[in-house]
């Protein structure tokens, strides 16, 4: 954090002195000024095509994820358009699209169901402030403490939890579920309530989506390959439109055979500050009460959102350098301004970013067309959206969640390092059965415990050999850095080993680039203990940093240390 403050003050001082530095800083914080002057008219068609294609994906997904969050369908559209516009100005990666995602939806679901939609809107604002400030103060390095196994376990559990919540809509069973176990229990306890019409429609939706996803299409191939490519990209929109048409025809003939999404808001959201107080079920909550209710969700959703976004940005950077600080800043601004139009928390979407990339987008300007298409849908098609069958949306969500399960990474973790696979499981199970926030906290704690364990038990190579004087010695070679958690363990092991060998000890410090005072103090104690047995310890291959600390902590060892350095020079 202090480094971040120092960098900000340094940048400010440089800008005051140097006009070019000021322009560079503005271009970093407002990347639109970097790419807009170089914009070519030929790119407009590609950006427009990509933006419209992403919009066709964003509309059905936005509606579906709003329902997952417990919100009315229109909130999904409100969440999709503002982020698309804002990222044009602040975004540094042309492929990224920001909007509602399944993980963000499921993390706010309990708050929405228990305290109303205003909680999701305020959470978007607070989350945006945290991420923006974290970016400005260069705190992104904290995310490095969340490893791949933890992220994999979290996303897998989230995918299964979200998918399980769609079992009831898929089967035509009314009502909501609270958790994975509740979803399974509700399905088996309501088998008689299953509606074959919704079940058939939902299963057909899944089959069509799978077929379309695996069509052999190419953007620059033959006419048939281009057609297949178009069907693949627009598959979500196609199945939703088809399901809506079928439901509308049935409804117009007086046979409403499917469970429908229902009515939506008929107007665009007003531009107003996020709600700092709310009334839900005749009870008023002020800002302090709302934040207390949110609790650790404010932190966990900020962390998860940033991880999700930065991971997607890195995946689609395609060899270009990624300004993680600017991406965090842009994500924060998208959430803050989104809360002014009733948006739920948003982050980078892997599905829509992949569609954007596959469509050949050239600049972030494609977000303008995505945002406009979503706005048109929110303003003029809300009456049509009420005919969307719930089973169709359930099929869309189930397919998306299946493709979030990364089977390749599971196998990689198992083959490469079993402890990483165990960490993934220890994250996955709590996330699935205890909740995502508690689950990821448990995963991080387990990961840090593993890190601390290996830090306290570094690998040490031990040899019993003869030196140049043909005397038997115990040769100790730490194979990695030794920090204070390992100091006592290393001393105890050397003492135990020297007790059985009754010979002098050579501590080879070739791999010790630095040590702390605790380690140096234990080395001093080790030398004293060995001297009581008539043994001595010899230090070789020490770098200057290690030598300086030993001279300070154990000055009585200076002569011995100095002699060994001369002997090995």
Coordinates of C-alpha atoms in Angstrom, one line a residue, residues 491-505 526-536:
X491 CA 19.3 -26.6 14.3
X492 CA 17.7 -29.6 16.0
X493 CA 18.2 -31.8 13.0
X494 CA 21.9 -30.9 12.7
X495 CA 22.4 -31.5 16.4
X496 CA 20.7 -34.9 16.2
X497 CA 22.7 -35.9 13.1
X498 CA 26.1 -34.7 14.6
X499 CA 25.3 -36.7 17.8
X500 CA 25.3 -40.0 15.8
X501 CA 28.3 -39.2 13.6
X502 CA 30.6 -37.5 16.2
X503 CA 32.3 -35.4 13.5
X504 CA 32.5 -31.8 12.5
X505 CA 29.8 -30.1 10.5
X526 CA 24.3 -24.4 17.1
X527 CA 28.0 -23.5 17.1
X528 CA 27.9 -23.2 20.9
X529 CA 26.1 -26.6 21.4
X530 CA 28.6 -28.3 19.1
X531 CA 31.6 -26.8 20.8
X532 CA 30.4 -28.4 24.1
X533 CA 30.8 -31.8 22.4
X534 CA 34.2 -30.9 21.0
X535 CA 32.8 -30.5 17.5
X536 CA 32.9 -27.4 15.3

